[in-house]
Short mmCIF file of C-alpha atoms and ligand atoms in Angstrom, two decimals:
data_model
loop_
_atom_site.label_atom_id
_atom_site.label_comp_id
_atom_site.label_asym_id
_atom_site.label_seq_id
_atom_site.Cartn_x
_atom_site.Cartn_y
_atom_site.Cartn_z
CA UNK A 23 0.00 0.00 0.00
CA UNK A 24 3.04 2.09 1.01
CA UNK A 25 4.64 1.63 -1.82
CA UNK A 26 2.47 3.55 -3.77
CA UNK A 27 0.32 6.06 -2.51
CA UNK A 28 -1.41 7.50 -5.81
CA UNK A 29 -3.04 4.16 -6.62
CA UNK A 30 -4.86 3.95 -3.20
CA UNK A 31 -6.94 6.64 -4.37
CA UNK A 32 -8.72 4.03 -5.87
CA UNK A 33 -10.10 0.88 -4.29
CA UNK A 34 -8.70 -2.20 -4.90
CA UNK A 35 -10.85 -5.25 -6.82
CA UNK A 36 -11.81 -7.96 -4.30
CA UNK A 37 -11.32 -5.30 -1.09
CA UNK A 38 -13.88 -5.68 1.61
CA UNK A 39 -16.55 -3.29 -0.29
CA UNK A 40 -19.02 -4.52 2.29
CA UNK A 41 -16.48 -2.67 5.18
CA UNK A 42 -17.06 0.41 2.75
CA UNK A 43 -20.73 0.44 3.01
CA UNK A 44 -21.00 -0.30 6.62
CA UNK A 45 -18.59 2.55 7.25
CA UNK A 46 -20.50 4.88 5.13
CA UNK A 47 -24.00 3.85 6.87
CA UNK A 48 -22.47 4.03 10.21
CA UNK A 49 -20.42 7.27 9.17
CA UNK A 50 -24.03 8.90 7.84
CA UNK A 51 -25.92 7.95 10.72
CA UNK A 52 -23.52 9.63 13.78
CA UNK A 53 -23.22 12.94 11.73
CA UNK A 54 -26.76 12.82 11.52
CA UNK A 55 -27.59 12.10 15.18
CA UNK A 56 -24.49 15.33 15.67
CA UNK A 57 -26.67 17.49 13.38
CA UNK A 58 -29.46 16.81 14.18
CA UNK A 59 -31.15 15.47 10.63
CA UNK A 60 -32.94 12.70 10.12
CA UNK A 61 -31.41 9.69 8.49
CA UNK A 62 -34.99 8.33 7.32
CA UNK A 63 -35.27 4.60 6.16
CA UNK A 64 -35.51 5.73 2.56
CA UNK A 65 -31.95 8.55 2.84
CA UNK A 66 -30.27 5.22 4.25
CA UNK A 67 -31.58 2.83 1.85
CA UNK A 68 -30.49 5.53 -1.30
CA UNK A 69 -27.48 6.24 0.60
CA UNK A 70 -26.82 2.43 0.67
CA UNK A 71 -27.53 1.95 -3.21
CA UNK A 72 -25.08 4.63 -3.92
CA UNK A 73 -22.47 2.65 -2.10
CA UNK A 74 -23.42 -0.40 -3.90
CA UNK A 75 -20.26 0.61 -5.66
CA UNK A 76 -17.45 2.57 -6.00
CA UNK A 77 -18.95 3.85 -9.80
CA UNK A 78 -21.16 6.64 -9.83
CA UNK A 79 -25.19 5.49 -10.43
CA UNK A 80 -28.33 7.83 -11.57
CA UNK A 81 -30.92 8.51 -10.25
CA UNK A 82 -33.38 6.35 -11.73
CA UNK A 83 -30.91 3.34 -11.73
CA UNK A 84 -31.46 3.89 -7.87
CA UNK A 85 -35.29 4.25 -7.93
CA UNK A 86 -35.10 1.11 -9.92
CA UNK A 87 -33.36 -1.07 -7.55
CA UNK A 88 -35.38 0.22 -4.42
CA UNK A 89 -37.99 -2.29 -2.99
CA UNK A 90 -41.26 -2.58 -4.70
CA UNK A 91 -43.14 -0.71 -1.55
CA UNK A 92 -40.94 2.26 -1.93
CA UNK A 93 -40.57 2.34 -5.70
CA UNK A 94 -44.44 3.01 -5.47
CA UNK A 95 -43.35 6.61 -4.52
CA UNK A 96 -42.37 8.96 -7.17
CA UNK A 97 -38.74 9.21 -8.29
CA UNK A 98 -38.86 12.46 -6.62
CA UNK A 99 -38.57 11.25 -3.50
CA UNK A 100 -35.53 9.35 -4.56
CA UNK A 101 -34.20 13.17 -5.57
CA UNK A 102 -35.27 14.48 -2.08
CA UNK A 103 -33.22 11.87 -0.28
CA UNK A 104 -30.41 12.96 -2.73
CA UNK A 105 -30.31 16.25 -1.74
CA UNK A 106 -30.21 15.55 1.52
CA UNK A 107 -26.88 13.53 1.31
CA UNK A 108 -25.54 15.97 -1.09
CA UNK A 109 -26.46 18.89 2.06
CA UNK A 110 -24.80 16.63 4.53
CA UNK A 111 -21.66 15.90 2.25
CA UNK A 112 -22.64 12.51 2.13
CA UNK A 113 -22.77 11.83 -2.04
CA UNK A 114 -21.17 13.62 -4.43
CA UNK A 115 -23.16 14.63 -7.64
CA UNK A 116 -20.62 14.09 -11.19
CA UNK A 117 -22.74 16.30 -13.72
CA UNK A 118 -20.54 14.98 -16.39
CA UNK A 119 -22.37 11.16 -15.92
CA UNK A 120 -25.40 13.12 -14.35
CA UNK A 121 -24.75 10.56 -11.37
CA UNK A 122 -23.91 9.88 -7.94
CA UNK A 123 -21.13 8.49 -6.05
CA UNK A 124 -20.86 8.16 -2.11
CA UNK A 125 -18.04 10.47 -0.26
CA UNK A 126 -15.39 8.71 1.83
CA UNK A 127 -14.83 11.88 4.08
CA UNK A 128 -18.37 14.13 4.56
CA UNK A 129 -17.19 15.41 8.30
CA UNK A 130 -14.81 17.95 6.73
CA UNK A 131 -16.30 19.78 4.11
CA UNK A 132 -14.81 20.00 0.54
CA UNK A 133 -14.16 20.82 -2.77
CA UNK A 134 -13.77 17.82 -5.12
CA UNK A 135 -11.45 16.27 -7.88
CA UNK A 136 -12.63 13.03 -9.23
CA UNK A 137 -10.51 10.59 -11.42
CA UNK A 138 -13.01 8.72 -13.64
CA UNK A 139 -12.40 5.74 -15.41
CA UNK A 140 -13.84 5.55 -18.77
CA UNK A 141 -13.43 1.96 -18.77
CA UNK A 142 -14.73 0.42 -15.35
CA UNK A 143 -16.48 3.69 -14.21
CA UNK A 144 -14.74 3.76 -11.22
CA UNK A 145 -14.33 6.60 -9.48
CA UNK A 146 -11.51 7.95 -7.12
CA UNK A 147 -12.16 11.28 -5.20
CA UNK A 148 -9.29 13.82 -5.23
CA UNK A 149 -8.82 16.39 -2.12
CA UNK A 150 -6.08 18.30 -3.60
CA UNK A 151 -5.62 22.07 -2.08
CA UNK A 152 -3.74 22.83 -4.95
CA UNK A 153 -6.11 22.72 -7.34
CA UNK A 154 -8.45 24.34 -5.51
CA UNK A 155 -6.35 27.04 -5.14
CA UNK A 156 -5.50 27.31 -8.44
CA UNK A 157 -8.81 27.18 -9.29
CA UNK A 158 -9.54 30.17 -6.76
CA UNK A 159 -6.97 32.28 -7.71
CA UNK A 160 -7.48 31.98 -11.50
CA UNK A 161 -11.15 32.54 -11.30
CA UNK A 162 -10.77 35.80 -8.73
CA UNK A 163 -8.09 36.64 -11.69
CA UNK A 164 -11.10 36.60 -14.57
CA UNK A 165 -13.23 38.40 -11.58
CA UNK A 166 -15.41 35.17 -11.59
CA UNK A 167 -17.52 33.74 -8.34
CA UNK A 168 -16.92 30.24 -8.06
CA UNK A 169 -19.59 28.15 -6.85
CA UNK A 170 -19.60 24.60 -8.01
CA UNK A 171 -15.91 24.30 -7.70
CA UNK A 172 -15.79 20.37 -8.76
CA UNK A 173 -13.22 18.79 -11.13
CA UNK A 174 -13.72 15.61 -13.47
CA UNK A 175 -11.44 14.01 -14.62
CA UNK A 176 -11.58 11.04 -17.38
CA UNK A 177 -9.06 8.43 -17.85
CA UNK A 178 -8.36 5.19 -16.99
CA UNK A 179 -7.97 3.43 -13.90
CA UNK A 180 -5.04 1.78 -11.89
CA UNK A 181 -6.43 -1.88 -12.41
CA UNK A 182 -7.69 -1.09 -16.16
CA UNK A 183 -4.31 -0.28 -17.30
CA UNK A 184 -2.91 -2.97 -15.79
CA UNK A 185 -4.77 -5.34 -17.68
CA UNK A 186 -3.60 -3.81 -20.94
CA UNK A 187 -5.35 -3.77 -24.24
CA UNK A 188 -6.07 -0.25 -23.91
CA UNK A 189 -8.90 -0.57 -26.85
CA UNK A 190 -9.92 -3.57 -26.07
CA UNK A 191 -14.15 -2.47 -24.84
CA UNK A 192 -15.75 -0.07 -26.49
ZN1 LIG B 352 -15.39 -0.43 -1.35
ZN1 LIG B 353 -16.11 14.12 -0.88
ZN1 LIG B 354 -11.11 1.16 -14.50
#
């Protein structure tokens, strides 16, 4: 691990994803309780789905895979629990896949970089003050407020390039 600190940005294959989402869950829920929101059966159920992985999902790929009772409801409630997480720093929103991935570190708020693979669609999540900087200090330059202040960035992943064949999927 050690050895190479820029590839534990992203997870693994075959880690313990199941320690992810039981972090996340557990990681939601006392934040909440400190806050003072409500972490509502359906917020912890959407939360879970968008830790099903460590790719970003959509919305309606989300409403999809909720149980039958709760599917009932209109995918807007599906959006209201998103914005919810996104409030409490729980998900991240990538508008350039118009989906969702869960955040490893929601206590600290943050601006984000995220490494995308084009290939496997996972994501890793950058927190580099650099960039941020950068990006401050350019925009102030052009006399620009910034507001949504997240990066995306495509490519290809740690374990993707390792298995070669760089054209091998479409
Ligand atoms: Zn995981
Ligand atoms: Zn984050
Ligand atoms: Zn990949």
């Amino acid at each position: 691990m050690a050895a190479d600190p820029g590839q534990a940005l992203f997870p693994s294959r075959g880690h313990d994803h199941a320690a992810c989402v039981a972090g996340a869950l557990e990681r939601a829920a006392g934040i909440c309780a400190r806050r003072g929101a409500r972490l509502t059966p359906i917020r912890r159920r959407v939360l879970e789905l968008v830790w099903a992985s460590h790719a970003p999902i959509g919305a309606y790929d989300i409403l999809a895979r909720m149980e039958p009772e709760s599917r009932r409801s209109a995918p807007a409630t599906v959006y209201r629990a998103l914005d919810f997480l996104m409030a409490h720093g729980f998900v991240h929103r990538l508008s350039s896949v118009n989906a969702y991935v869960g955040c490893g570190f929601p206590d600290n708020p943050h601006m984000a970089q995220f490494l995308i693979c084009k290939e496997c669609g996972a994501v890793a999540e950058m927190d580099e003050p650099r960039i941020e900087q950068a990006i401050g200090s350019a925009a102030a330059q052009a006399g620009f407020a910034v507001e949504s202040p997240v990066v995306e960035v495509r490519g290809r992943c740690p374990a993707c390039r390792k298995e070669g064949a760089p054209d091998a999927r479409p």
